[in-house]
Every structure is written in structure tokens, then in C-alpha cells.
Amino acid sequence: MYDYEAAEFAGNMVKPGSSVFGNSLIFLARSLAKIDDTPWEKAPLMHPGSYIVDSRRSDAVIALGIFLLESELKFKEKIVQYLLNLLKGLPSACWLDDNSHSTVQCLPLSENFTFCLTAILSDVAVRDEDLKDQIVHAQMEVLQALAMTCQQPGDITEEILCRHVIPAFIGMIRAMCLTQDSENGVPLFCSFFPSGTLKPKKQESSIDSMDHLTYNSFRPIIYPAMVPHIKALSDPSSSAQFCLKNHSLENVDNSENSVISSDGQFAYLFQVVGAIYKHKESIEKEKKETEGSFIELSLHQLQSFLSVARSMLQEKVLQSLDDMASKISHLGLRDFPYKSFCEIISFVFITYFNHLIEVQSGEFYMKL
């Protein structure tokens, strides 16, 4: 169940990577990706220390993923191994919810970060056969580790489990439902963070333009990374203005128009609980047109995932998680939009099962 009252705004609700810092890193990553001989030292890499993740480190990983994908997997040996190490460290990561430089998000930091990290690696897997097995194997291992932590938390407190571990588990399964967007050849993850190139406006005559002279009429002197934020604040129809006026998501429906923000049509993936990317065409049709664009699991990997699903969907496990979620939701934390986990965990599993049915070859189901 989604708690709209918990999703209150301190300003404009934005997705990861949309802060000034994050936008600057993404701008740098895209610029470096276009350079043929980019030195390794220039790669936008930020070491996470002892797996401490905050908003800035999350933005750095997003920028690194965009650099890797848009540069056609440049430095893939070093970067992919780095990303895999981050992925394997998720079950024991320390999450710092630092909102000092960014605005409030609906979904927890751990869910958005895990979603992005998994999506980056999945995009790499569909583009490099040599790395596919290594990436999928690591994803399954981490998914199993997160599921085990959810069921047997040990010394982990209920607050850490509900705010960080379970959302990370949910974010990982949501990202595993993603496949390559074959419509324009752009890596799917990169399309979540569009470059935001502005379309040229029709020029007016000098006389008419003097009558409508505004601040925006002057020569642009704003750094490109700042443009989306300025536009969001100046556009009366933007989500920024809507949030500033209403300060809440209460009474707002879940339709596509209600979650599209000024910084991209995919912002709902980072704002709406359980949001799944919708493909414009059926996967079956895309499979016929594009070879190697989908990740098919091996028989062992399918059995591993089914084992995780069976263990997590037990009634006593879901009831236990719901009891903990109910306690944490009463604390009034602004970055915890859940009142229960039962429905959302069931939903993401069903969504991924549907994805597997469309992607996998029929011979696997005969063996299961």
C-alpha cells in the first residue's frame, strides 16, 4: 500500500541524478563518452569507501553508467568489475539519507540506487556476451542474499530493514524486468536520463520581440545542467510549481500525466511505488527484430529465482514484513512511502514472472 501522506515535498520532487551535482556529473559523463581517447583518470568514478551510499555517490554511479553505455563500453573491464563490487556490497551497505543538496523523493534512496545499478548492468549484459553470464550470476547471488536478510535480519534493526534492505530488494526485481529499447538503439538506462536538448524556437521579428522582452529573451548564460531546474520553476504547468502549491501528493491519481516531471518522461520510475517500465511494443515482436537484446536465464538461474520467490511469498514472511512496515510508517519518516510490503512484493514478483514468460524459451519451462 502506498502512503501518499508520507510523500510531502520540500520543493521540486526529482529523480536521482537531477540535482545540480548529479546533472553536472551526467553532463560531464556524456561529454567524456564522445571523446575517442578518454584517459581512465577522467572517468567519473567515485569510490564508495566502505560501501557508504548517499545521494552524491548515487549520482556518481549513475553518471558512470551513462559514460560506460554511451561510450560503447569503454574501460568495461575496470568499470563493470567496479559496478559488480558495488552490487555485491548492497546487502551490507550503509545508507546515508542526506537531503542537504537535493529535494525529497517518494522512493527510498536504497531502492532508486539499486534500481539504477541493476539497470546499468543489465544494459551491459545485453551488449556484451562475454560479460552476460558474470552479471546475471552476480545479480542472482545478491538477490538471494537480500531475500535471506529480509527473512533472517539477525542484528539488523527493523528500521534499517524496512528503510533500506527491503526497498533495495524491490528495486532490484523492478530493474530486472527491463530490456533493451530497440526503437532508437539508445541504451534503455540512458533514456531514463535524457540529455534535454532544447528545440530551437521560431524567431520573431525585432519589433515583436521588443514587446515580449523577458528574462528568457537574453543570451543564455546559465550552465546547461541548471537549465532543467530553471525551466521547472518558470513553467506553471510543471510538477515543480504543482508541488510548491500543493505540498502533497494527496488526492493525486497514478495516471501517467500525474507523474511526468519536467526533467524527463521516465521520472515516474523513481517516484511511484512499484513503477515498471512499459514497452511500446510486445517483447515477442522485438525478439524477432533484434537478436541478443534480451537476457534469458539458465535453468539453474530460473530455479534460483523460483526458490527466492517461494521463500519471500510465504504468508508468515509477508505478515512479518507488514508488521514491521506498519511500525516504521507511524514514525512519520518523509522518505518511507510504505505502509505494508505484501502487495508491492507480490506485484514485482508477478511482473518479473510475466517478463520471464515473454523472454524465455519454451524448453526451459518443460524442464522446470
Short mmCIF file of C-alpha atoms in Angstrom, two decimals:
data_model
loop_
_atom_site.label_atom_id
_atom_site.label_comp_id
_atom_site.label_asym_id
_atom_site.label_seq_id
_atom_site.Cartn_x
_atom_site.Cartn_y
_atom_site.Cartn_z
CA MET A 1 0.00 0.00 0.00
CA TYR A 2 1.31 3.42 -0.96
CA ASP A 3 1.18 6.22 1.62
CA TYR A 4 0.56 9.48 -0.22
CA GLU A 5 0.65 11.44 3.02
CA ALA A 6 4.26 10.39 3.53
CA ALA A 7 5.28 11.84 0.18
CA GLU A 8 5.40 15.51 1.15
CA PHE A 9 7.55 17.96 -0.75
CA ALA A 10 10.18 20.43 0.43
CA GLY A 11 10.46 21.67 -3.15
CA ASN A 12 10.51 20.00 -6.57
CA MET A 13 10.35 16.22 -6.45
CA VAL A 14 13.12 14.97 -8.72
CA LYS A 15 14.61 11.66 -9.72
CA PRO A 16 18.18 10.61 -8.91
CA GLY A 17 20.78 12.44 -10.93
CA SER A 18 18.60 15.55 -11.30
CA SER A 19 20.28 17.63 -8.62
CA VAL A 20 22.74 20.29 -9.76
CA PHE A 21 25.59 17.99 -8.71
CA GLY A 22 24.06 14.96 -10.44
CA ASN A 23 23.21 16.91 -13.59
CA SER A 24 26.78 18.23 -13.76
CA LEU A 25 28.21 14.72 -13.48
CA ILE A 26 25.89 13.39 -16.19
CA PHE A 27 26.81 16.32 -18.45
CA LEU A 28 30.50 15.52 -17.86
CA ALA A 29 29.93 11.80 -18.45
CA ARG A 30 28.22 12.42 -21.80
CA SER A 31 30.97 14.79 -22.88
CA LEU A 32 33.71 12.32 -21.99
CA ALA A 33 31.85 9.48 -23.72
CA LYS A 34 32.12 11.37 -27.02
CA ILE A 35 35.91 11.67 -26.77
CA ASP A 36 37.73 8.87 -28.57
CA ASP A 37 40.81 8.75 -26.35
CA THR A 38 39.38 9.48 -22.94
CA PRO A 39 42.04 8.77 -20.28
CA TRP A 40 40.99 6.43 -17.48
CA GLU A 41 41.72 9.16 -14.91
CA LYS A 42 38.90 11.26 -16.40
CA ALA A 43 36.23 8.60 -15.91
CA PRO A 44 33.58 9.93 -13.46
CA LEU A 45 34.41 7.33 -10.83
CA MET A 46 33.67 7.92 -7.14
CA HIS A 47 34.93 5.33 -4.68
CA PRO A 48 32.26 4.40 -2.14
CA GLY A 49 34.71 3.76 0.69
CA SER A 50 33.36 1.03 2.95
CA TYR A 51 30.13 0.84 0.90
CA ILE A 52 28.64 4.01 2.26
CA VAL A 53 25.98 5.25 -0.17
CA ASP A 54 24.47 8.72 -0.14
CA SER A 55 22.79 10.87 -2.79
CA ARG A 56 26.04 12.14 -4.25
CA ARG A 57 27.59 8.70 -4.54
CA SER A 58 24.37 7.52 -6.14
CA ASP A 59 24.58 10.34 -8.70
CA ALA A 60 28.21 9.42 -9.38
CA VAL A 61 27.31 5.80 -10.15
CA ILE A 62 24.51 6.95 -12.48
CA ALA A 63 26.96 9.20 -14.34
CA LEU A 64 29.48 6.37 -14.53
CA GLY A 65 26.84 4.07 -16.03
CA ILE A 66 25.90 6.66 -18.64
CA PHE A 67 29.58 7.12 -19.54
CA LEU A 68 30.05 3.36 -19.87
CA LEU A 69 26.99 2.81 -22.07
CA GLU A 70 27.27 5.90 -24.27
CA SER A 71 31.00 5.33 -24.88
CA GLU A 72 30.20 1.82 -26.17
CA LEU A 73 31.58 0.09 -23.06
CA LYS A 74 34.88 1.95 -22.86
CA PHE A 75 37.04 0.71 -19.94
CA LYS A 76 34.48 -2.06 -19.47
CA GLU A 77 36.94 -4.40 -17.69
CA LYS A 78 37.53 -1.88 -14.89
CA ILE A 79 34.12 -0.23 -14.69
CA VAL A 80 31.99 -3.39 -14.84
CA GLN A 81 34.08 -5.01 -12.12
CA TYR A 82 33.69 -1.87 -10.02
CA LEU A 83 29.91 -1.92 -10.52
CA LEU A 84 29.76 -5.64 -9.69
CA ASN A 85 31.64 -4.99 -6.45
CA LEU A 86 29.09 -2.32 -5.60
CA LEU A 87 26.27 -4.73 -6.36
CA LYS A 88 27.74 -7.47 -4.17
CA GLY A 89 28.16 -5.00 -1.33
CA LEU A 90 24.49 -3.98 -1.28
CA PRO A 91 23.37 -6.40 1.47
CA SER A 92 25.85 -4.84 3.91
CA ALA A 93 25.89 -1.25 2.59
CA CYS A 94 25.46 1.74 4.87
CA TRP A 95 22.86 4.18 3.56
CA LEU A 96 23.03 7.88 4.38
CA ASP A 97 19.81 9.74 3.62
CA ASP A 98 21.39 13.13 3.05
CA ASN A 99 18.89 15.56 1.53
CA SER A 100 21.03 18.65 2.11
CA HIS A 101 21.66 19.22 -1.61
CA SER A 102 18.59 17.63 -3.17
CA THR A 103 14.84 17.65 -2.73
CA VAL A 104 12.59 14.99 -1.28
CA GLN A 105 11.91 11.83 -3.29
CA CYS A 106 9.00 9.46 -2.96
CA LEU A 107 11.06 6.28 -3.05
CA PRO A 108 13.91 5.47 -0.63
CA LEU A 109 17.50 6.11 -1.69
CA SER A 110 18.34 2.40 -1.49
CA GLU A 111 15.53 1.43 -3.88
CA ASN A 112 16.42 4.03 -6.50
CA PHE A 113 20.16 3.30 -6.26
CA THR A 114 19.69 -0.46 -6.56
CA PHE A 115 17.26 0.02 -9.44
CA CYS A 116 19.79 2.16 -11.32
CA LEU A 117 22.78 -0.08 -10.59
CA THR A 118 20.92 -3.22 -11.71
CA ALA A 119 19.59 -1.48 -14.83
CA ILE A 120 23.10 -0.36 -15.83
CA LEU A 121 24.48 -3.87 -15.51
CA SER A 122 21.53 -5.35 -17.41
CA ASP A 123 22.15 -2.93 -20.28
CA VAL A 124 25.79 -4.03 -20.33
CA ALA A 125 24.74 -7.69 -20.31
CA VAL A 126 22.63 -7.36 -23.46
CA ARG A 127 25.52 -5.67 -25.24
CA ASP A 128 28.40 -7.94 -24.26
CA GLU A 129 28.00 -11.72 -24.39
CA ASP A 130 31.29 -12.24 -22.55
CA LEU A 131 30.03 -10.31 -19.51
CA LYS A 132 26.40 -11.51 -19.57
CA ASP A 133 26.84 -14.70 -17.51
CA GLN A 134 29.01 -12.94 -14.92
CA ILE A 135 26.49 -10.12 -14.49
CA VAL A 136 23.39 -12.32 -14.29
CA HIS A 137 25.13 -14.68 -11.85
CA ALA A 138 26.06 -11.74 -9.60
CA GLN A 139 22.51 -10.35 -9.75
CA MET A 140 21.03 -13.68 -8.67
CA GLU A 141 23.54 -14.03 -5.84
CA VAL A 142 22.76 -10.57 -4.49
CA LEU A 143 19.00 -11.11 -4.85
CA GLN A 144 19.30 -14.30 -2.81
CA ALA A 145 21.40 -12.50 -0.17
CA LEU A 146 18.88 -9.65 0.12
CA ALA A 147 16.00 -12.14 0.39
CA MET A 148 17.83 -14.02 3.14
CA THR A 149 18.43 -10.78 5.03
CA CYS A 150 14.73 -9.88 4.74
CA GLN A 151 13.76 -13.23 6.28
CA GLN A 152 16.57 -13.53 8.81
CA PRO A 153 17.72 -9.98 9.64
CA GLY A 154 19.89 -11.03 12.57
CA ASP A 155 21.33 -7.91 14.24
CA ILE A 156 19.79 -5.54 11.68
CA THR A 157 17.19 -3.26 13.22
CA GLU A 158 13.63 -3.11 11.93
CA GLU A 159 14.14 0.48 10.76
CA ILE A 160 17.20 -0.36 8.65
CA LEU A 161 15.49 -3.45 7.28
CA CYS A 162 12.35 -1.54 6.24
CA ARG A 163 14.01 1.66 5.03
CA HIS A 164 16.98 0.17 3.19
CA VAL A 165 17.16 -3.61 2.75
CA ILE A 166 13.61 -4.37 1.60
CA PRO A 167 13.41 -1.36 -0.75
CA ALA A 168 16.75 -2.44 -2.26
CA PHE A 169 15.27 -5.91 -2.84
CA ILE A 170 12.19 -4.40 -4.50
CA GLY A 171 14.27 -2.05 -6.65
CA MET A 172 16.43 -4.91 -7.89
CA ILE A 173 13.49 -7.01 -9.10
CA ARG A 174 11.91 -3.97 -10.76
CA ALA A 175 15.12 -3.33 -12.69
CA MET A 176 15.43 -6.97 -13.75
CA CYS A 177 12.20 -6.50 -15.73
CA LEU A 178 13.98 -4.06 -18.04
CA THR A 179 15.16 -4.97 -21.53
CA GLN A 180 16.85 -3.08 -24.32
CA ASP A 181 14.82 -0.38 -26.06
CA SER A 182 15.15 -1.38 -29.71
CA GLU A 183 13.21 1.59 -31.05
CA ASN A 184 16.12 4.04 -31.33
CA GLY A 185 19.13 1.97 -30.32
CA VAL A 186 19.78 4.07 -27.21
CA PRO A 187 20.59 2.07 -24.06
CA LEU A 188 17.41 1.90 -22.02
CA PHE A 189 19.07 3.22 -18.86
CA CYS A 190 20.39 6.28 -20.72
CA SER A 191 16.90 7.07 -22.00
CA PHE A 192 15.82 7.46 -18.35
CA PHE A 193 18.16 10.45 -18.16
CA PRO A 194 17.66 12.33 -21.45
CA SER A 195 20.18 14.96 -22.46
CA GLY A 196 17.44 17.61 -22.55
CA THR A 197 18.46 19.24 -25.80
CA LEU A 198 16.27 22.28 -26.32
CA LYS A 199 14.39 22.64 -29.61
CA PRO A 200 15.02 25.92 -31.46
CA LYS A 201 12.14 28.33 -31.15
CA LYS A 202 10.62 30.20 -34.06
CA GLN A 203 12.31 33.57 -34.33
CA GLU A 204 10.16 36.67 -34.03
CA SER A 205 10.69 39.97 -35.71
CA SER A 206 12.75 42.51 -33.79
CA ILE A 207 9.71 44.75 -33.30
CA ASP A 208 7.52 41.96 -31.94
CA SER A 209 10.29 40.61 -29.74
CA MET A 210 10.72 44.00 -28.06
CA ASP A 211 7.08 43.86 -27.00
CA HIS A 212 7.60 40.47 -25.36
CA LEU A 213 11.06 41.10 -23.90
CA THR A 214 11.56 38.90 -20.85
CA TYR A 215 14.39 37.44 -18.86
CA ASN A 216 14.41 34.40 -21.14
CA SER A 217 14.94 36.62 -24.20
CA PHE A 218 18.53 37.43 -23.27
CA ARG A 219 21.53 35.40 -24.39
CA PRO A 220 21.66 32.26 -22.22
CA ILE A 221 24.39 32.48 -19.61
CA ILE A 222 23.21 29.58 -17.48
CA TYR A 223 25.26 26.42 -17.16
CA PRO A 224 23.48 23.62 -19.14
CA ALA A 225 22.99 21.49 -16.00
CA MET A 226 20.92 24.30 -14.46
CA VAL A 227 18.51 24.65 -17.39
CA PRO A 228 16.02 21.92 -16.31
CA HIS A 229 15.73 23.47 -12.84
CA ILE A 230 15.16 26.99 -14.18
CA LYS A 231 12.56 25.69 -16.65
CA ALA A 232 10.79 23.71 -13.94
CA LEU A 233 10.43 26.76 -11.72
CA SER A 234 9.30 29.05 -14.54
CA ASP A 235 6.79 26.68 -16.12
CA PRO A 236 3.36 26.99 -14.45
CA SER A 237 2.37 23.51 -15.63
CA SER A 238 5.48 21.77 -14.32
CA SER A 239 5.49 19.37 -11.41
CA ALA A 240 7.74 21.78 -9.51
CA GLN A 241 5.08 24.51 -9.48
CA PHE A 242 2.39 21.94 -8.71
CA CYS A 243 4.32 20.64 -5.71
CA LEU A 244 5.14 24.12 -4.42
CA LYS A 245 1.45 24.99 -4.46
CA ASN A 246 0.09 21.75 -3.01
CA HIS A 247 2.97 20.40 -0.88
CA SER A 248 1.48 16.93 -1.09
CA LEU A 249 0.56 14.08 -3.38
CA GLU A 250 -2.75 13.58 -1.62
CA ASN A 251 -5.70 13.12 -3.98
CA VAL A 252 -3.39 12.77 -6.98
CA ASP A 253 -4.02 9.70 -9.13
CA ASN A 254 -1.39 7.37 -10.55
CA SER A 255 -2.00 8.22 -14.19
CA GLU A 256 0.98 8.81 -16.44
CA ASN A 257 0.37 12.54 -16.66
CA SER A 258 0.43 12.95 -12.90
CA VAL A 259 3.94 11.57 -12.53
CA ILE A 260 5.71 13.03 -15.55
CA SER A 261 8.12 15.74 -14.43
CA SER A 262 9.97 18.45 -16.28
CA ASP A 263 13.24 16.51 -16.35
CA GLY A 264 12.01 13.54 -18.36
CA GLN A 265 9.07 11.28 -19.05
CA PHE A 266 10.62 8.42 -17.06
CA ALA A 267 10.66 10.22 -13.70
CA TYR A 268 7.77 8.06 -12.50
CA LEU A 269 10.18 5.10 -12.23
CA PHE A 270 11.86 6.89 -9.33
CA GLN A 271 8.76 8.36 -7.72
CA VAL A 272 5.90 5.85 -7.88
CA VAL A 273 5.90 2.71 -5.76
CA GLY A 274 6.20 -0.42 -7.88
CA ALA A 275 6.51 1.51 -11.16
CA ILE A 276 7.55 -0.70 -14.09
CA TYR A 277 8.78 0.49 -17.47
CA LYS A 278 6.18 -0.16 -20.17
CA HIS A 279 7.46 -1.24 -23.57
CA LYS A 280 5.75 0.31 -26.56
CA GLU A 281 5.86 -2.96 -28.47
CA SER A 282 5.45 -6.50 -27.34
CA ILE A 283 8.64 -8.30 -26.41
CA GLU A 284 7.75 -11.15 -28.77
CA LYS A 285 7.75 -8.75 -31.72
CA GLU A 286 11.03 -7.15 -30.63
CA LYS A 287 12.69 -10.54 -30.26
CA LYS A 288 12.03 -11.29 -33.91
CA GLU A 289 13.57 -7.99 -34.99
CA THR A 290 16.55 -7.78 -32.65
CA GLU A 291 18.94 -10.58 -31.84
CA GLY A 292 20.65 -10.75 -28.47
CA SER A 293 18.65 -7.89 -26.91
CA PHE A 294 17.16 -9.91 -24.07
CA ILE A 295 18.61 -11.74 -21.11
CA GLU A 296 17.49 -15.36 -20.93
CA LEU A 297 18.20 -17.12 -17.65
CA SER A 298 19.75 -20.55 -17.49
CA LEU A 299 17.83 -23.41 -15.93
CA HIS A 300 19.83 -23.09 -12.70
CA GLN A 301 19.19 -19.33 -12.55
CA LEU A 302 15.46 -19.83 -13.11
CA GLN A 303 15.33 -22.39 -10.32
CA SER A 304 17.24 -20.00 -8.03
CA PHE A 305 14.77 -17.21 -8.71
CA LEU A 306 11.79 -19.51 -8.13
CA SER A 307 13.35 -20.52 -4.82
CA VAL A 308 13.65 -16.85 -3.79
CA ALA A 309 10.04 -16.22 -4.81
CA ARG A 310 8.72 -19.20 -2.86
CA SER A 311 10.56 -18.16 0.29
CA MET A 312 9.60 -14.48 0.11
CA LEU A 313 5.93 -15.07 -0.75
CA GLN A 314 5.24 -17.25 2.27
CA GLU A 315 2.36 -15.86 4.28
CA LYS A 316 4.29 -15.73 7.54
CA VAL A 317 7.19 -13.85 5.90
CA LEU A 318 4.92 -11.27 4.30
CA GLN A 319 2.97 -10.84 7.53
CA SER A 320 6.19 -10.25 9.46
CA LEU A 321 7.37 -7.64 6.96
CA ASP A 322 3.97 -5.93 7.04
CA ASP A 323 4.07 -5.72 10.84
CA MET A 324 7.48 -4.04 10.69
CA ALA A 325 6.37 -1.67 7.91
CA SER A 326 3.35 -0.64 9.97
CA LYS A 327 5.60 0.28 12.91
CA ILE A 328 8.03 2.28 10.79
CA SER A 329 5.28 4.11 8.88
CA HIS A 330 3.97 5.52 12.17
CA LEU A 331 7.32 7.26 12.72
CA GLY A 332 6.37 9.76 10.01
CA LEU A 333 9.60 9.44 8.04
CA ARG A 334 9.42 11.53 4.88
CA ASP A 335 11.40 9.05 2.76
CA PHE A 336 9.36 5.97 3.67
CA PRO A 337 6.24 5.71 1.46
CA TYR A 338 5.23 2.18 2.51
CA LYS A 339 2.56 1.14 4.98
CA SER A 340 2.93 -2.52 4.03
CA PHE A 341 5.15 -4.66 1.80
CA CYS A 342 2.85 -7.58 0.99
CA GLU A 343 1.20 -6.07 -2.07
CA ILE A 344 4.28 -4.48 -3.62
CA ILE A 345 6.49 -7.57 -3.18
CA SER A 346 3.81 -9.77 -4.71
CA PHE A 347 3.35 -7.31 -7.56
CA VAL A 348 7.04 -7.07 -8.55
CA PHE A 349 7.36 -10.87 -8.47
CA ILE A 350 4.31 -11.29 -10.71
CA THR A 351 5.65 -8.62 -13.07
CA TYR A 352 9.01 -10.34 -13.36
CA PHE A 353 7.36 -13.75 -13.88
CA ASN A 354 5.37 -12.20 -16.73
CA HIS A 355 8.62 -10.83 -18.15
CA LEU A 356 10.24 -14.26 -17.97
CA ILE A 357 7.31 -15.90 -19.75
CA GLU A 358 7.71 -13.47 -22.66
CA VAL A 359 11.51 -13.66 -22.84
CA GLN A 360 12.45 -17.25 -22.00
CA SER A 361 12.47 -20.08 -24.50
CA GLY A 362 9.75 -22.68 -24.03
CA GLU A 363 12.21 -25.53 -23.46
CA PHE A 364 13.10 -24.21 -20.01
CA TYR A 365 9.55 -24.47 -18.73
CA MET A 366 9.38 -28.08 -19.85
CA LYS A 367 12.34 -28.84 -17.56
CA LEU A 368 11.13 -26.91 -14.51
#
